[in-house]
Amino acid sequence: MLEIGLKYEAKTTVGAGNTASAMGSGDMDVFATPAMVALMEHAAMLAVAAELPEGSTTVGASMNTTHVRPSGPGAVVTALAELVEAEGRRLTFRVVAFDGGVLIGEGTHVRYIVDRTKFLSKL
């Protein structure tokens, strides 16, 4: 059983490749919502990665989030994920994102523990 409270912080800098206009989620050069969600997922994945059984990983299953403030080119965005619930293979994380000290997004993310080989055999 994974320990509740496991955390990880992931960072990225807003650049040409992760803006809404570049990713097709909007037409402005601001940090894209899909990029924020990916950063949150990355933080959640790494929060528990070192504690998983050999041959296992986690996969994202759902994300319920808000993106409430824009971040422009050059901004450093930090996502923090904390494991708040573990029920068997189902892991629930509280996720938040900040630009500097200002909250830009928050939500809940669910991941499942899977065996890599079994999961990939379903392709």
CSV table of C-alpha atoms in Angstrom, one decimal:
chain,number,residue,atom,x,y,z
A,1,MET,CA,0.0,0.0,0.0
A,2,LEU,CA,1.3,3.4,-1.0
A,3,GLU,CA,1.7,6.0,1.8
A,4,ILE,CA,-0.8,8.8,1.7
A,5,GLY,CA,1.0,12.2,1.4
A,6,LEU,CA,3.6,11.2,-1.2
A,7,LYS,CA,4.3,14.4,-3.2
A,8,TYR,CA,6.3,15.5,-6.2
A,9,GLU,CA,6.8,19.0,-7.8
A,10,ALA,CA,7.4,19.4,-11.5
A,11,LYS,CA,8.4,22.6,-13.3
A,12,THR,CA,8.4,23.9,-16.8
A,13,THR,CA,9.0,27.2,-18.5
A,14,VAL,CA,6.4,28.6,-20.9
A,15,GLY,CA,7.9,28.6,-24.3
A,16,ALA,CA,6.9,28.3,-28.0
A,17,GLY,CA,6.0,24.6,-27.8
A,18,ASN,CA,3.6,24.7,-24.8
A,19,THR,CA,1.4,27.7,-25.6
A,20,ALA,CA,-2.3,27.5,-26.5
A,21,SER,CA,-1.6,28.7,-30.0
A,22,ALA,CA,1.1,26.0,-30.6
A,23,MET,CA,-0.9,23.2,-29.1
A,24,GLY,CA,-4.2,24.1,-30.9
A,25,SER,CA,-6.2,24.6,-27.7
A,26,GLY,CA,-6.5,28.3,-28.2
A,27,ASP,CA,-5.1,31.2,-30.3
A,28,MET,CA,-3.0,33.1,-27.8
A,29,ASP,CA,0.6,32.7,-26.8
A,30,VAL,CA,-0.1,31.8,-23.2
A,31,PHE,CA,0.5,28.5,-21.2
A,32,ALA,CA,-1.9,25.9,-22.7
A,33,THR,CA,-4.4,24.1,-20.5
A,34,PRO,CA,-3.3,20.7,-22.0
A,35,ALA,CA,0.3,21.6,-21.1
A,36,MET,CA,-0.8,22.4,-17.5
A,37,VAL,CA,-2.7,19.1,-17.3
A,38,ALA,CA,0.3,17.2,-18.6
A,39,LEU,CA,2.6,18.8,-16.0
A,40,MET,CA,0.2,17.9,-13.3
A,41,GLU,CA,0.0,14.3,-14.5
A,42,HIS,CA,3.8,14.2,-14.7
A,43,ALA,CA,4.1,15.3,-11.1
A,44,ALA,CA,1.5,12.7,-10.0
A,45,MET,CA,3.3,9.9,-11.9
A,46,LEU,CA,6.6,10.7,-10.3
A,47,ALA,CA,5.1,11.2,-6.8
A,48,VAL,CA,4.6,7.4,-6.5
A,49,ALA,CA,7.0,6.0,-9.2
A,50,ALA,CA,9.8,5.0,-6.7
A,51,GLU,CA,7.3,3.1,-4.5
A,52,LEU,CA,5.8,0.9,-7.1
A,53,PRO,CA,6.5,-2.8,-7.5
A,54,GLU,CA,9.1,-3.8,-10.1
A,55,GLY,CA,7.5,-3.8,-13.6
A,56,SER,CA,4.7,-1.5,-12.6
A,57,THR,CA,3.8,2.1,-13.5
A,58,THR,CA,0.7,4.3,-13.3
A,59,VAL,CA,-1.6,5.5,-16.1
A,60,GLY,CA,-3.9,8.5,-16.0
A,61,ALA,CA,-7.6,7.7,-15.9
A,62,SER,CA,-9.3,11.0,-15.1
A,63,MET,CA,-8.5,14.7,-14.5
A,64,ASN,CA,-10.9,17.2,-13.1
A,65,THR,CA,-9.2,20.6,-13.1
A,66,THR,CA,-9.6,24.3,-13.5
A,67,HIS,CA,-7.2,26.7,-15.2
A,68,VAL,CA,-7.9,30.1,-13.8
A,69,ARG,CA,-5.1,32.4,-14.7
A,70,PRO,CA,-2.9,32.9,-17.8
A,71,SER,CA,0.9,32.5,-17.8
A,72,GLY,CA,3.0,34.1,-20.5
A,73,PRO,CA,6.2,33.2,-22.3
A,74,GLY,CA,9.1,32.8,-19.9
A,75,ALA,CA,7.0,32.1,-16.9
A,76,VAL,CA,8.1,29.2,-14.7
A,77,VAL,CA,5.1,27.0,-13.9
A,78,THR,CA,5.2,24.6,-11.0
A,79,ALA,CA,2.8,21.7,-10.6
A,80,LEU,CA,2.5,19.9,-7.3
A,81,ALA,CA,0.8,16.5,-6.9
A,82,GLU,CA,0.0,14.9,-3.6
A,83,LEU,CA,-1.4,11.4,-3.1
A,84,VAL,CA,-4.6,11.8,-1.1
A,85,GLU,CA,-6.2,8.4,-1.5
A,86,ALA,CA,-5.1,4.8,-2.4
A,87,GLU,CA,-7.7,2.1,-2.9
A,88,GLY,CA,-6.1,-1.0,-4.4
A,89,ARG,CA,-4.8,0.0,-7.8
A,90,ARG,CA,-6.7,3.3,-7.9
A,91,LEU,CA,-4.7,6.4,-6.8
A,92,THR,CA,-6.2,9.8,-6.3
A,93,PHE,CA,-4.1,13.0,-6.2
A,94,ARG,CA,-4.7,16.6,-5.4
A,95,VAL,CA,-3.0,18.7,-8.1
A,96,VAL,CA,-2.2,22.4,-8.1
A,97,ALA,CA,-0.2,24.6,-10.5
A,98,PHE,CA,1.5,27.9,-9.7
A,99,ASP,CA,3.1,30.7,-11.7
A,100,GLY,CA,5.5,32.1,-9.2
A,101,GLY,CA,3.4,32.1,-6.0
A,102,VAL,CA,0.1,32.6,-7.8
A,103,LEU,CA,-2.3,29.7,-8.2
A,104,ILE,CA,-3.2,29.1,-11.9
A,105,GLY,CA,-4.9,25.8,-11.7
A,106,GLU,CA,-6.1,23.0,-9.4
A,107,GLY,CA,-8.0,19.8,-9.3
A,108,THR,CA,-8.1,16.1,-8.7
A,109,HIS,CA,-6.3,13.4,-10.8
A,110,VAL,CA,-6.9,9.6,-10.7
A,111,ARG,CA,-4.3,7.1,-11.8
A,112,TYR,CA,-4.2,3.3,-11.8
A,113,ILE,CA,-1.3,1.1,-11.1
A,114,VAL,CA,-0.7,-1.3,-14.0
A,115,ASP,CA,1.8,-4.0,-14.9
A,116,ARG,CA,3.8,-2.5,-17.9
A,117,THR,CA,3.9,-5.8,-19.9
A,118,LYS,CA,0.2,-6.7,-19.4
A,119,PHE,CA,-0.8,-3.1,-20.2
A,120,LEU,CA,1.2,-3.0,-23.4
A,121,SER,CA,0.0,-6.4,-24.5
A,122,LYS,CA,-3.5,-4.8,-25.0
A,123,LEU,CA,-2.3,-2.7,-27.9
